[in-house]
mmCIF file of N, CA and C in Angstrom:
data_model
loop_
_atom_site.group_PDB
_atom_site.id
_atom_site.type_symbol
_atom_site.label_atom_id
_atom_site.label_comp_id
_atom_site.label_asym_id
_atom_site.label_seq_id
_atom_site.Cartn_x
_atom_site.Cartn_y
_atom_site.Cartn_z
ATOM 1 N N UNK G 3 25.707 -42.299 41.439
ATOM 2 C CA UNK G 3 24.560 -41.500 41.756
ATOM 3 C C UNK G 3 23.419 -41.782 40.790
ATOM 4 N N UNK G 4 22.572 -42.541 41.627
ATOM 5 C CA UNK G 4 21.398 -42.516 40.602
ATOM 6 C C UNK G 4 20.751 -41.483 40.273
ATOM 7 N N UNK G 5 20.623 -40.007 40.400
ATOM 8 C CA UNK G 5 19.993 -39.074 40.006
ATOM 9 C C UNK G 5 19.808 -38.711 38.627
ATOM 10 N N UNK G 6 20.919 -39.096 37.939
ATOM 11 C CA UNK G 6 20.801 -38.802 36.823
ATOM 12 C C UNK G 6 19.755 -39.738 36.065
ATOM 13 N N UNK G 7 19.840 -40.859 36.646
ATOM 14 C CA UNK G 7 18.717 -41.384 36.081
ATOM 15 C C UNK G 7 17.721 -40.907 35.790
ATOM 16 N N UNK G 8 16.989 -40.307 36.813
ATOM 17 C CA UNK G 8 15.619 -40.276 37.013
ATOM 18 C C UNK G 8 15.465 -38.659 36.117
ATOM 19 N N UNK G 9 16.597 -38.096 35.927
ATOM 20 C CA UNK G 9 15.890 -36.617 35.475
ATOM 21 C C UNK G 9 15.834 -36.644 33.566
ATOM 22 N N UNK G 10 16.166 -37.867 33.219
ATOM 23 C CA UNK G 10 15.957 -38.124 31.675
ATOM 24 C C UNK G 10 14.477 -38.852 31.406
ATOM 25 N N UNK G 11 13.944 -39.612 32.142
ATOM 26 C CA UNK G 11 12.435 -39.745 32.016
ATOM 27 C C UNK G 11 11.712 -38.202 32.047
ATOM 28 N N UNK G 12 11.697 -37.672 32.726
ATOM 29 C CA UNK G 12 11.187 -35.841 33.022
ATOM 30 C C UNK G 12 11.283 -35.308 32.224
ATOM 31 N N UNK G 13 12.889 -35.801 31.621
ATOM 32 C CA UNK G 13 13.004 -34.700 30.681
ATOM 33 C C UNK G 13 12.083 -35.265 29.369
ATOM 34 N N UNK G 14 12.187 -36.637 29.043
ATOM 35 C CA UNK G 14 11.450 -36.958 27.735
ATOM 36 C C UNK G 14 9.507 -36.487 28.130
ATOM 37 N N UNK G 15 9.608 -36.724 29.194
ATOM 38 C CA UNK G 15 8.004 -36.642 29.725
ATOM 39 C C UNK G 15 7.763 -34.720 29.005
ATOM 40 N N UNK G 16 8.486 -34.054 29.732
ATOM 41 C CA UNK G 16 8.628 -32.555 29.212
ATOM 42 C C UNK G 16 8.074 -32.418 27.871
ATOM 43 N N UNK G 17 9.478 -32.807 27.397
ATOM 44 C CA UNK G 17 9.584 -32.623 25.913
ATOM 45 C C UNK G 17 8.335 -32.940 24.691
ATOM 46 N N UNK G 18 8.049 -34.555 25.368
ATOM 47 C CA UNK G 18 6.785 -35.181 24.565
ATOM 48 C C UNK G 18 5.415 -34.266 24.755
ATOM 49 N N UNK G 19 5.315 -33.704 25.900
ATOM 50 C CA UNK G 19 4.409 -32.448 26.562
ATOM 51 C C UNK G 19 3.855 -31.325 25.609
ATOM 52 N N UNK G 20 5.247 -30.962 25.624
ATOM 53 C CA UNK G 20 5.624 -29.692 24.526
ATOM 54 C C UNK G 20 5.116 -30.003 22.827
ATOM 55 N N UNK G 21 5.637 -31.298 22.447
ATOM 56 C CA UNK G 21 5.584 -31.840 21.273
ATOM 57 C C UNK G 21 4.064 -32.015 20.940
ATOM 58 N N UNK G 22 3.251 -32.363 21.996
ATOM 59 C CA UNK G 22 2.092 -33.024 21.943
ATOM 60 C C UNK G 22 1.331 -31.732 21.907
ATOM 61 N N UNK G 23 1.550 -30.649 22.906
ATOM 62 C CA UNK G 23 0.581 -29.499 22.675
ATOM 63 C C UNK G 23 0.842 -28.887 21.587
ATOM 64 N N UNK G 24 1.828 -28.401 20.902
ATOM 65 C CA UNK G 24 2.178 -28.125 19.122
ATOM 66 C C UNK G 24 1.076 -28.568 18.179
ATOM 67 N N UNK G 25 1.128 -30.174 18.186
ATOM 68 C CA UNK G 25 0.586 -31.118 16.919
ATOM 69 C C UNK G 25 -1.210 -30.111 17.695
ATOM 70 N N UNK G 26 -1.922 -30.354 18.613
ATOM 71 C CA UNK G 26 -2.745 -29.714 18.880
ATOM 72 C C UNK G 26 -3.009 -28.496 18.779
ATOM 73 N N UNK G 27 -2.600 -27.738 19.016
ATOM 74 C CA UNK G 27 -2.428 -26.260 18.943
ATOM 75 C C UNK G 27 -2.616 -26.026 17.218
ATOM 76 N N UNK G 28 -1.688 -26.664 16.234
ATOM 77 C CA UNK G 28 -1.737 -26.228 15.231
ATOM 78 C C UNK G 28 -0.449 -25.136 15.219
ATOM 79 N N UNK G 29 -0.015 -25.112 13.588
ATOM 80 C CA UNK G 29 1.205 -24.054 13.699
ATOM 81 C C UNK G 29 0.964 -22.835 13.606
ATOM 82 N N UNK G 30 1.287 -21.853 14.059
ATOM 83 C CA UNK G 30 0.981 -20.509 14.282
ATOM 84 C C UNK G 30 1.547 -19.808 13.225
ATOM 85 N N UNK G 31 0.858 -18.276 13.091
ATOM 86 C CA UNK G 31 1.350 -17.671 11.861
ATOM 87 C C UNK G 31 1.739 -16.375 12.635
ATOM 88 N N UNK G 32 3.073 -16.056 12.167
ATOM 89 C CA UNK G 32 3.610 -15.198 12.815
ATOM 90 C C UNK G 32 3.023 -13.846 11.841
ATOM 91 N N UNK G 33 2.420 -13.457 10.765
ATOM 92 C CA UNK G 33 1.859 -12.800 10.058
ATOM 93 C C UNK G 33 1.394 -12.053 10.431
ATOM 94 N N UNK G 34 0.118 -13.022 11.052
ATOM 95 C CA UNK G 34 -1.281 -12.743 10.830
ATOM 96 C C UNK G 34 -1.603 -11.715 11.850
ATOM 97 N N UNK G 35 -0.476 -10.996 12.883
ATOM 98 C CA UNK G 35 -0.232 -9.480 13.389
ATOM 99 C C UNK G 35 0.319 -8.308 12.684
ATOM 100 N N UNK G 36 0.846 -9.135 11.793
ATOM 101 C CA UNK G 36 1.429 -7.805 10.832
ATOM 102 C C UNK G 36 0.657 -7.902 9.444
ATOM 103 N N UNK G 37 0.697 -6.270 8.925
ATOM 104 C CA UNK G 37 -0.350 -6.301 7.731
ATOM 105 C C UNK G 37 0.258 -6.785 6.699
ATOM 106 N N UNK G 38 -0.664 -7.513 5.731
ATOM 107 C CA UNK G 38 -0.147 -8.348 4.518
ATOM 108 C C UNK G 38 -0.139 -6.939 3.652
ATOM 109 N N UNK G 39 0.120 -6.913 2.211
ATOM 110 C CA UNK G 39 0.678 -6.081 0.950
ATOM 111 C C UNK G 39 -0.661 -5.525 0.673
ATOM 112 N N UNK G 40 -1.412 -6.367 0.622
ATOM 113 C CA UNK G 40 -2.872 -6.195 0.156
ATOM 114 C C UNK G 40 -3.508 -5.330 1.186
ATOM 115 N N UNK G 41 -3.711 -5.635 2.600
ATOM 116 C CA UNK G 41 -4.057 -5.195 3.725
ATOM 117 C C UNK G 41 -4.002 -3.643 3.655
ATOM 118 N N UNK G 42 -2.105 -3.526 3.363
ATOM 119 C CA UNK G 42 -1.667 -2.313 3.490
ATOM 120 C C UNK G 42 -2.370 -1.476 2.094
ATOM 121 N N UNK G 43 -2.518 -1.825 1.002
ATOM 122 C CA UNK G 43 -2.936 -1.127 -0.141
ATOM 123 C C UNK G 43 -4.079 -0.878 0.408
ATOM 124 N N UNK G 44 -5.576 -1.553 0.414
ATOM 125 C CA UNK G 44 -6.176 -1.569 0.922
ATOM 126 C C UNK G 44 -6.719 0.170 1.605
ATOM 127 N N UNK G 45 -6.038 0.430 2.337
ATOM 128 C CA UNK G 45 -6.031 1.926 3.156
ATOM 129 C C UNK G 45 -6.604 2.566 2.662
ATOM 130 N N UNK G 46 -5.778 2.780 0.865
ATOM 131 C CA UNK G 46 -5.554 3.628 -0.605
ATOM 132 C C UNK G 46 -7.494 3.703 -0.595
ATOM 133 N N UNK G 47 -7.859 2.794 -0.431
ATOM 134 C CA UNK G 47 -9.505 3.314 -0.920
ATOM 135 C C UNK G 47 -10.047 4.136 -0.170
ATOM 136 N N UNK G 48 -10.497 5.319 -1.776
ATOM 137 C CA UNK G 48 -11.353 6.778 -1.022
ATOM 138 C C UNK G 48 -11.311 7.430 -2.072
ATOM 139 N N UNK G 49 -10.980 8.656 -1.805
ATOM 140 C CA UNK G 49 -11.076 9.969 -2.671
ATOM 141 C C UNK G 49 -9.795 10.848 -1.593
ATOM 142 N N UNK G 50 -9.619 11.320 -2.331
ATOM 143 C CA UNK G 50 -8.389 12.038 -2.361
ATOM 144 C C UNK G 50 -8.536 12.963 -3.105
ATOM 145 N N UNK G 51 -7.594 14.649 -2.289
ATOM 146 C CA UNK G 51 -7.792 15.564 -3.324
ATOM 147 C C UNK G 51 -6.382 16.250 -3.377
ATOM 148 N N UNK G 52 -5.981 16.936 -4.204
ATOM 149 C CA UNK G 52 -4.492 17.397 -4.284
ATOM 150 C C UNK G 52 -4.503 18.987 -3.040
ATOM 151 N N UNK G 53 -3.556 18.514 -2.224
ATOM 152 C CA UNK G 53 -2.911 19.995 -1.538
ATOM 153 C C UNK G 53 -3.468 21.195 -1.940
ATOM 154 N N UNK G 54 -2.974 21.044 -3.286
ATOM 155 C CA UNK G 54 -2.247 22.458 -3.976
ATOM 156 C C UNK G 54 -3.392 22.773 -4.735
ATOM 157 N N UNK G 55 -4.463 22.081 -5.481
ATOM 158 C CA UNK G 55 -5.459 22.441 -6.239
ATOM 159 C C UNK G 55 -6.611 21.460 -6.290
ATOM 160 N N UNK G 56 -7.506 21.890 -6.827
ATOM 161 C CA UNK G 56 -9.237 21.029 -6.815
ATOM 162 C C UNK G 56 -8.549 20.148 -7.511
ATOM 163 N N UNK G 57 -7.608 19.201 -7.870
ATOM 164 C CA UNK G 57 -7.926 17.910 -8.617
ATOM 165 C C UNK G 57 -8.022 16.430 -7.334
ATOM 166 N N UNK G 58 -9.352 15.856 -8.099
ATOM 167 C CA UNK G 58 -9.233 14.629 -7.242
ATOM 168 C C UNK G 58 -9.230 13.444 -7.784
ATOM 169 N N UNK G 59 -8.764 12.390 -6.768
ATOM 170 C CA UNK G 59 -8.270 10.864 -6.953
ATOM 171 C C UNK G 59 -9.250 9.797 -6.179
ATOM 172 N N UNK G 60 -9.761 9.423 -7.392
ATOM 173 C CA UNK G 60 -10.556 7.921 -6.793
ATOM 174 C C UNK G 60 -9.460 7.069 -7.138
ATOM 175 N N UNK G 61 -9.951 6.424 -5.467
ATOM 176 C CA UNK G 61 -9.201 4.510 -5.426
ATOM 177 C C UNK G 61 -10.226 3.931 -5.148
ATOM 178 N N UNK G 62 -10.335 2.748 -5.663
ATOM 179 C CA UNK G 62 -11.492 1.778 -5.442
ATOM 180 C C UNK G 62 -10.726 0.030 -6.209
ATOM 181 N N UNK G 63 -11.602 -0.318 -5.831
ATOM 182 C CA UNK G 63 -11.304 -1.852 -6.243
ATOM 183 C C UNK G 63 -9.694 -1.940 -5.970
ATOM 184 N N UNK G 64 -8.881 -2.398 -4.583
ATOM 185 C CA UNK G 64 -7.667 -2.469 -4.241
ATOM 186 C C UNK G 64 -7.882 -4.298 -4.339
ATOM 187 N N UNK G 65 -6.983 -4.901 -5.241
ATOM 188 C CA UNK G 65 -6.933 -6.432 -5.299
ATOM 189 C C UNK G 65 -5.759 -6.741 -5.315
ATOM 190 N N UNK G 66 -5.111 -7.739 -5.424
ATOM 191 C CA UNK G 66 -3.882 -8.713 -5.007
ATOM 192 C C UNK G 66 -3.049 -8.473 -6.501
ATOM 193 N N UNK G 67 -1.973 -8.401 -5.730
ATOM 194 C CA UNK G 67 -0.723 -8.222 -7.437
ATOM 195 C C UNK G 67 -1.023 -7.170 -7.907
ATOM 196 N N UNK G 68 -1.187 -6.240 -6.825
ATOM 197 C CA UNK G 68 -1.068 -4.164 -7.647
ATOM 198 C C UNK G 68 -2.326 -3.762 -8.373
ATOM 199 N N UNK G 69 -3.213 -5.010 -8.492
ATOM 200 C CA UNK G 69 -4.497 -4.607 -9.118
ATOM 201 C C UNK G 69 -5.058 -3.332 -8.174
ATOM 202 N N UNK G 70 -5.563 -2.290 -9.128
ATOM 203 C CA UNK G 70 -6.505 -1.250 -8.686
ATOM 204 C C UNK G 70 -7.205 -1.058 -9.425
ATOM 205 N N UNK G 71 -8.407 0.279 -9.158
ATOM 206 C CA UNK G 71 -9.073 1.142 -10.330
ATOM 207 C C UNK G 71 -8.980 2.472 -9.775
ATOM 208 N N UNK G 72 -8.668 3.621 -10.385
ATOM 209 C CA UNK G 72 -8.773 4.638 -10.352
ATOM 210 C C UNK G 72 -8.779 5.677 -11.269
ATOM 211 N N UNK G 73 -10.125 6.723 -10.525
ATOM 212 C CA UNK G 73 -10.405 7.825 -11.623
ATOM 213 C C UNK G 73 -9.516 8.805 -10.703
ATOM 214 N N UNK G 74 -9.519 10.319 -12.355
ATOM 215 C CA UNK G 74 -8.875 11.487 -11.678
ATOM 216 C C UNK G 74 -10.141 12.038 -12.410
ATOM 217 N N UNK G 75 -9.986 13.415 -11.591
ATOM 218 C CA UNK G 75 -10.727 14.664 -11.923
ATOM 219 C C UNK G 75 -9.805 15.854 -11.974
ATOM 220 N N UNK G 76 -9.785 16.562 -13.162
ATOM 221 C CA UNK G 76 -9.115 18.028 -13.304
ATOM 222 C C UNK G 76 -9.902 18.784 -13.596
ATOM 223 N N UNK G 77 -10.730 19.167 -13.137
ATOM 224 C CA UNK G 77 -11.969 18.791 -12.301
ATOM 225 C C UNK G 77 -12.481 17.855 -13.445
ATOM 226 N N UNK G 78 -12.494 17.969 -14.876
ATOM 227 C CA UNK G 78 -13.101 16.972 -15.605
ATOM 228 C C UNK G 78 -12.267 16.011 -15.626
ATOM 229 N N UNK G 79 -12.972 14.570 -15.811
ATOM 230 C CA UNK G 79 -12.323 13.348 -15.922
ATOM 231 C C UNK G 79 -11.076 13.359 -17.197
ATOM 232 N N UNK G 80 -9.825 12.871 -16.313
ATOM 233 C CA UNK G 80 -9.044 12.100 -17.194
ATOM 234 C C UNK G 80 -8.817 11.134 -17.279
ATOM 235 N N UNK G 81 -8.499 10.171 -18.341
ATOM 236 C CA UNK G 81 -8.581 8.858 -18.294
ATOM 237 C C UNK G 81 -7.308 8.220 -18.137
ATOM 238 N N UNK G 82 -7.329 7.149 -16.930
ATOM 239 C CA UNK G 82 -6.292 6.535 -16.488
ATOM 240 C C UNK G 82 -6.029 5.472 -17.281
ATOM 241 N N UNK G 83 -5.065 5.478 -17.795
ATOM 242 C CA UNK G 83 -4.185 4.811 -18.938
ATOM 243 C C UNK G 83 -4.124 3.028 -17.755
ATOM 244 N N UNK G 84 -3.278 3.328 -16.911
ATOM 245 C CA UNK G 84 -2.509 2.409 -16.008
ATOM 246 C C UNK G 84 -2.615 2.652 -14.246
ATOM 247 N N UNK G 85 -3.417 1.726 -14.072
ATOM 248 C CA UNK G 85 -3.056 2.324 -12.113
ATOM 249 C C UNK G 85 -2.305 0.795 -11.622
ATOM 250 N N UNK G 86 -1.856 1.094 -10.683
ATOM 251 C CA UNK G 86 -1.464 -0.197 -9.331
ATOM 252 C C UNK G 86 -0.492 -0.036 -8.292
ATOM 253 N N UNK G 87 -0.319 -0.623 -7.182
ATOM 254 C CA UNK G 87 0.055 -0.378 -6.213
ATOM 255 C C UNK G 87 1.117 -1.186 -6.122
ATOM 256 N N UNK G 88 2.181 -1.400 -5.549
ATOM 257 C CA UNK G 88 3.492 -2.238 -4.870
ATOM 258 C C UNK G 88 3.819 -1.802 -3.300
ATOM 259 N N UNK G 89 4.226 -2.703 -2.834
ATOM 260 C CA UNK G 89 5.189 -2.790 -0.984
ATOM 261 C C UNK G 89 6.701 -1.923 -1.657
ATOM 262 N N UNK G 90 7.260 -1.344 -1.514
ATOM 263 C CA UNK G 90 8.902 -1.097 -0.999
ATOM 264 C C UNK G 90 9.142 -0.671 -0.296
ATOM 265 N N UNK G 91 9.907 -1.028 0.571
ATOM 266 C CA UNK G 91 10.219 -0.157 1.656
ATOM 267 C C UNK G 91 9.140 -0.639 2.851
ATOM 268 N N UNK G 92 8.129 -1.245 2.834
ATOM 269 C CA UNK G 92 7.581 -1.738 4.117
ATOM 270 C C UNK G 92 6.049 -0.250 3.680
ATOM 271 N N UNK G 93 5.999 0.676 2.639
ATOM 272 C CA UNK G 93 5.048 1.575 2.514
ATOM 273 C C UNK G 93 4.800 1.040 0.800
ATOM 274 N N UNK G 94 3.209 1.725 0.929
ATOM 275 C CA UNK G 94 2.457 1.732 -0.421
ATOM 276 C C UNK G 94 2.910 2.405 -1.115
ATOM 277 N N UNK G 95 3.560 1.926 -2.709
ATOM 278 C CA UNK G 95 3.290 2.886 -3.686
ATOM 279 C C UNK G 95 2.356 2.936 -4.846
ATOM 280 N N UNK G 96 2.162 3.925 -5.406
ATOM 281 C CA UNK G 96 1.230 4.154 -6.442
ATOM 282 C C UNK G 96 1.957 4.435 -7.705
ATOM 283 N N UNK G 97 1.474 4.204 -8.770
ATOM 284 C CA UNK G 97 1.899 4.383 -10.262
ATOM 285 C C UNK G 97 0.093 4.606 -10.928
ATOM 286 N N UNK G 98 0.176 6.121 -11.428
ATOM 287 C CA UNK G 98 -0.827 6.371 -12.168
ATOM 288 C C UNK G 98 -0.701 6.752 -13.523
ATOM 289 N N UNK G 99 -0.899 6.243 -14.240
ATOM 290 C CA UNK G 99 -0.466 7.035 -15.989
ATOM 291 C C UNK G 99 -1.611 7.265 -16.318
ATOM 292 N N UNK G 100 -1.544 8.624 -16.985
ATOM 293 C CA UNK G 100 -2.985 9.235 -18.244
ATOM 294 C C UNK G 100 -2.231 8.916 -19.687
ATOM 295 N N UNK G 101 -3.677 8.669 -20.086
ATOM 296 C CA UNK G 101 -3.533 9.345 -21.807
ATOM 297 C C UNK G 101 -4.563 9.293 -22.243
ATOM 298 N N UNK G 102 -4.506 10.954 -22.158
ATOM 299 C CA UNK G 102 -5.810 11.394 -22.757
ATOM 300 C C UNK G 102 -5.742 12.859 -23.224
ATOM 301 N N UNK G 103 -6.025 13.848 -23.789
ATOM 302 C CA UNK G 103 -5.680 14.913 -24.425
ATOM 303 C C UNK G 103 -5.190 16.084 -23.356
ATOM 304 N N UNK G 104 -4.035 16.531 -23.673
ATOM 305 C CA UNK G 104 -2.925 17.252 -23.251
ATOM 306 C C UNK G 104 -2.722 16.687 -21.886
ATOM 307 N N UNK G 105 -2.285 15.134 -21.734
ATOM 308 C CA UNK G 105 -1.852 14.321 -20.946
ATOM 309 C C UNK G 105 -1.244 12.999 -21.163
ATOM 310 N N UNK G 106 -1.193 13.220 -22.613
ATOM 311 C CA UNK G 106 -0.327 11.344 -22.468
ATOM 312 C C UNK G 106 0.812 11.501 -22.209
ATOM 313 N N UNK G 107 0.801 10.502 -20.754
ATOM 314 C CA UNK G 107 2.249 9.820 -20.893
ATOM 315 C C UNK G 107 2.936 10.301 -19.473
ATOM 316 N N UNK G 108 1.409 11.075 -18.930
ATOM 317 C CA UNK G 108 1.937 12.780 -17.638
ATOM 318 C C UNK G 108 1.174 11.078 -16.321
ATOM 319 N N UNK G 109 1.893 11.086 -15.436
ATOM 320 C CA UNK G 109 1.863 9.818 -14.720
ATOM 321 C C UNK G 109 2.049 10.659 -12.871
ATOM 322 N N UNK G 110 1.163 10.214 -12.197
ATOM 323 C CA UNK G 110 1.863 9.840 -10.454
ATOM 324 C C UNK G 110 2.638 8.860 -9.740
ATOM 325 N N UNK G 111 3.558 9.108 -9.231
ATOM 326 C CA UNK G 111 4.382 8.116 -8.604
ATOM 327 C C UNK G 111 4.121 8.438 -7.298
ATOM 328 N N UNK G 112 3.460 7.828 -5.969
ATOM 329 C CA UNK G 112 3.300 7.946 -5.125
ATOM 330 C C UNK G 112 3.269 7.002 -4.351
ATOM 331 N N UNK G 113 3.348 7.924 -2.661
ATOM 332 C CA UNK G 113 3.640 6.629 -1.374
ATOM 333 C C UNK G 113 2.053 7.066 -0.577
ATOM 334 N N UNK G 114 1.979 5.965 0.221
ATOM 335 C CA UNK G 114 1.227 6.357 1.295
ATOM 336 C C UNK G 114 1.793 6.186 2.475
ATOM 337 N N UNK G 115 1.413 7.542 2.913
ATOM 338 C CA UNK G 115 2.215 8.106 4.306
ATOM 339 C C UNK G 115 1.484 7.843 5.649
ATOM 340 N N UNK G 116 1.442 6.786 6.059
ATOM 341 C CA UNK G 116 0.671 5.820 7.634
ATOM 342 C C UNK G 116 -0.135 7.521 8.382
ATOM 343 N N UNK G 117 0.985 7.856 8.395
ATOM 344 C CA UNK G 117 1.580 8.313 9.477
ATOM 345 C C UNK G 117 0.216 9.955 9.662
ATOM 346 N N UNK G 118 0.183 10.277 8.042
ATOM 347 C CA UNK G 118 -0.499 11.568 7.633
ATOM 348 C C UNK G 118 -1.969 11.095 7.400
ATOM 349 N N UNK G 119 -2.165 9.978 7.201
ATOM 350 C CA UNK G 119 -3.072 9.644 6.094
ATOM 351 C C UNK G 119 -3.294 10.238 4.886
ATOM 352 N N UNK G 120 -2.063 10.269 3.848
ATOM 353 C CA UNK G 120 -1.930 11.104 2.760
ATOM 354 C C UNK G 120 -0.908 10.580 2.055
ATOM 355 N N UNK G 121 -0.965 11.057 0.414
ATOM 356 C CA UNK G 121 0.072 10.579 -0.563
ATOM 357 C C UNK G 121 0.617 11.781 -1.220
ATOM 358 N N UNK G 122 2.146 11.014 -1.121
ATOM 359 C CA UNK G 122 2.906 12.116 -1.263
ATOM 360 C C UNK G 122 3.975 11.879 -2.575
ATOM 361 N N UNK G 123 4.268 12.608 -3.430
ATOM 362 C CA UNK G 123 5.375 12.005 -4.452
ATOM 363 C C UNK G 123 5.408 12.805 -5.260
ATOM 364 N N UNK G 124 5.466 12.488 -6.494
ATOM 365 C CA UNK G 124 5.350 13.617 -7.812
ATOM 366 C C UNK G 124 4.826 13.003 -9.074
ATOM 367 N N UNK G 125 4.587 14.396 -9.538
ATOM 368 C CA UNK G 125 3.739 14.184 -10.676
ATOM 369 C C UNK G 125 4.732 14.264 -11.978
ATOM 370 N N UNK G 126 4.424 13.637 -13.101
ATOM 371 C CA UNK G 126 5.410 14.368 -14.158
ATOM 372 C C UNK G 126 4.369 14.290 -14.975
ATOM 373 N N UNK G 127 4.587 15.875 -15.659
ATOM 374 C CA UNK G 127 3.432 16.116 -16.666
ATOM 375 C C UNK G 127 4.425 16.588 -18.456
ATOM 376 N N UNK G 128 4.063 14.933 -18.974
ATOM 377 C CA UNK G 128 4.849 14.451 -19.817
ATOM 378 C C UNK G 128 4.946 15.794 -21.076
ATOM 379 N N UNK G 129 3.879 16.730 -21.433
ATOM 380 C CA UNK G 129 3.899 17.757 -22.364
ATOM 381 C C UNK G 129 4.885 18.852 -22.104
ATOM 382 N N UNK G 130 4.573 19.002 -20.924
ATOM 383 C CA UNK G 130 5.721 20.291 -20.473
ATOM 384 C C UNK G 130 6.842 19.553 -20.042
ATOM 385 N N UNK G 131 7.268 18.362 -19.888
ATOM 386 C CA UNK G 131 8.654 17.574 -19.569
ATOM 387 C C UNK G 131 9.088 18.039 -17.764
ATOM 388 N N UNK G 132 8.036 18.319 -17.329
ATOM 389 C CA UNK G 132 8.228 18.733 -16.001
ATOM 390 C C UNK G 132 8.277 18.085 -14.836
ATOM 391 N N UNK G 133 8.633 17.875 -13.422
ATOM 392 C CA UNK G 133 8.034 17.039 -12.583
ATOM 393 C C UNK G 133 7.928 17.994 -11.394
ATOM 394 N N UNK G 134 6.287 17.946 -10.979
ATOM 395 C CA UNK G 134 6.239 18.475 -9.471
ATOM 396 C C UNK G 134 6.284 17.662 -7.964
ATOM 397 N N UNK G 135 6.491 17.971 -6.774
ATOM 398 C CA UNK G 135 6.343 17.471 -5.902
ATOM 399 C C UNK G 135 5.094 17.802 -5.707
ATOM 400 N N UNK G 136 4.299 16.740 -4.827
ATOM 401 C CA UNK G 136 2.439 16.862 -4.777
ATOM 402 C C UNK G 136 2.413 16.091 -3.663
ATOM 403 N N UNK G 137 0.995 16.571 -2.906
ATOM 404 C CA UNK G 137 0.440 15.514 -2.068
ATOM 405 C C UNK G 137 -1.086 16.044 -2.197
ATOM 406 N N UNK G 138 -1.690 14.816 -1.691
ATOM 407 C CA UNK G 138 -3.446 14.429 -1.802
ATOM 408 C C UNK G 138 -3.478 13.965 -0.197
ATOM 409 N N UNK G 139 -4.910 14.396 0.336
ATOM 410 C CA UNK G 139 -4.939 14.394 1.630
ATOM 411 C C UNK G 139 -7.042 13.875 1.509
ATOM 412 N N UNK G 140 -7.004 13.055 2.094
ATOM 413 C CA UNK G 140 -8.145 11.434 2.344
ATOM 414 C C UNK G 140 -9.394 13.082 2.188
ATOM 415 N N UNK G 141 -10.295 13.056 1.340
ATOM 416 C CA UNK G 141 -11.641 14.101 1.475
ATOM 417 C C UNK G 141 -12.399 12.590 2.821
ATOM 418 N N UNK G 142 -13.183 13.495 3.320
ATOM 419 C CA UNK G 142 -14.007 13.279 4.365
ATOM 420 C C UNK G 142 -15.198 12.482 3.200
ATOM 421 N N UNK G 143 -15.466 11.370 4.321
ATOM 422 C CA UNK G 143 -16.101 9.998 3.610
ATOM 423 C C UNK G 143 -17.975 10.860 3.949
ATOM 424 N N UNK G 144 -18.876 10.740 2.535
ATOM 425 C CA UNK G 144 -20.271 11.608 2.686
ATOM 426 C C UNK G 144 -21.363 10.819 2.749
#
């Protein structure tokens, strides 16, 4: 049976088809639908104010490798020792440390919650050896 012959030209014809629109096409990035680390930090920029009381949280300058900047207000400025962001878990976290008078060493550990638009985690306020649960919810952009 000559049939078989003829269906291995087709098939290389196919194949070379396939091969040839690839090298054209260029390789695709399966990524570039899902958000990169940065993307996701990114969000974090605004102002933010705590639930539970007037203190608020500037994010600004979100850059690559956990780089941030951020101020707090109790209502007066405290000075942020350490800020930056990391991926675990597929969500943002935050690491904020103070040191500055009746605050060294008192830090936020926080996530950002997609879902709320809000950060949620705890605080430990290193003088009293305490840790609270807290969340900050996005203030309206003026």
């Amino acid at each position: 049976m000559n049939r078989s012959k003829n269906v291995f030209p087709i098939e290389l014809i196919m194949l070379l088809s396939v091969l040839a629109l690839c090298l054209v096409s260029g390789p695709t990035v399966a990524s570039s639908a899902e958000p990169t680390g940065l993307s996701m930090a990114q969000r974090l920029n605004g102002q933010w104010v705590r639930r539970d009381a007037p203190y608020r949280l500037a994010i600004t300058d979100i850059g690559p490798n956990g780089a941030m900047h951020s101020s707090y207000f109790n209502p007066r400025s405290i000075h942020v020792h350490e800020a930056n962001w990391t991926i675990q878990e597929n969500r943002v976290h935050l690491f904020i440390e103070f040191q500055d008078t009746h605050y060294p060493g008192s830090r936020y550990l926080l996530r950002y919650i997609k879902e709320k638009d809000a950060l949620e985690g705890e605080y430990f306020h290193a003088i009293q050896n305490t840790t609270y649960d807290v969340a900050f919810v996005r203030m309206p952009a003026q």
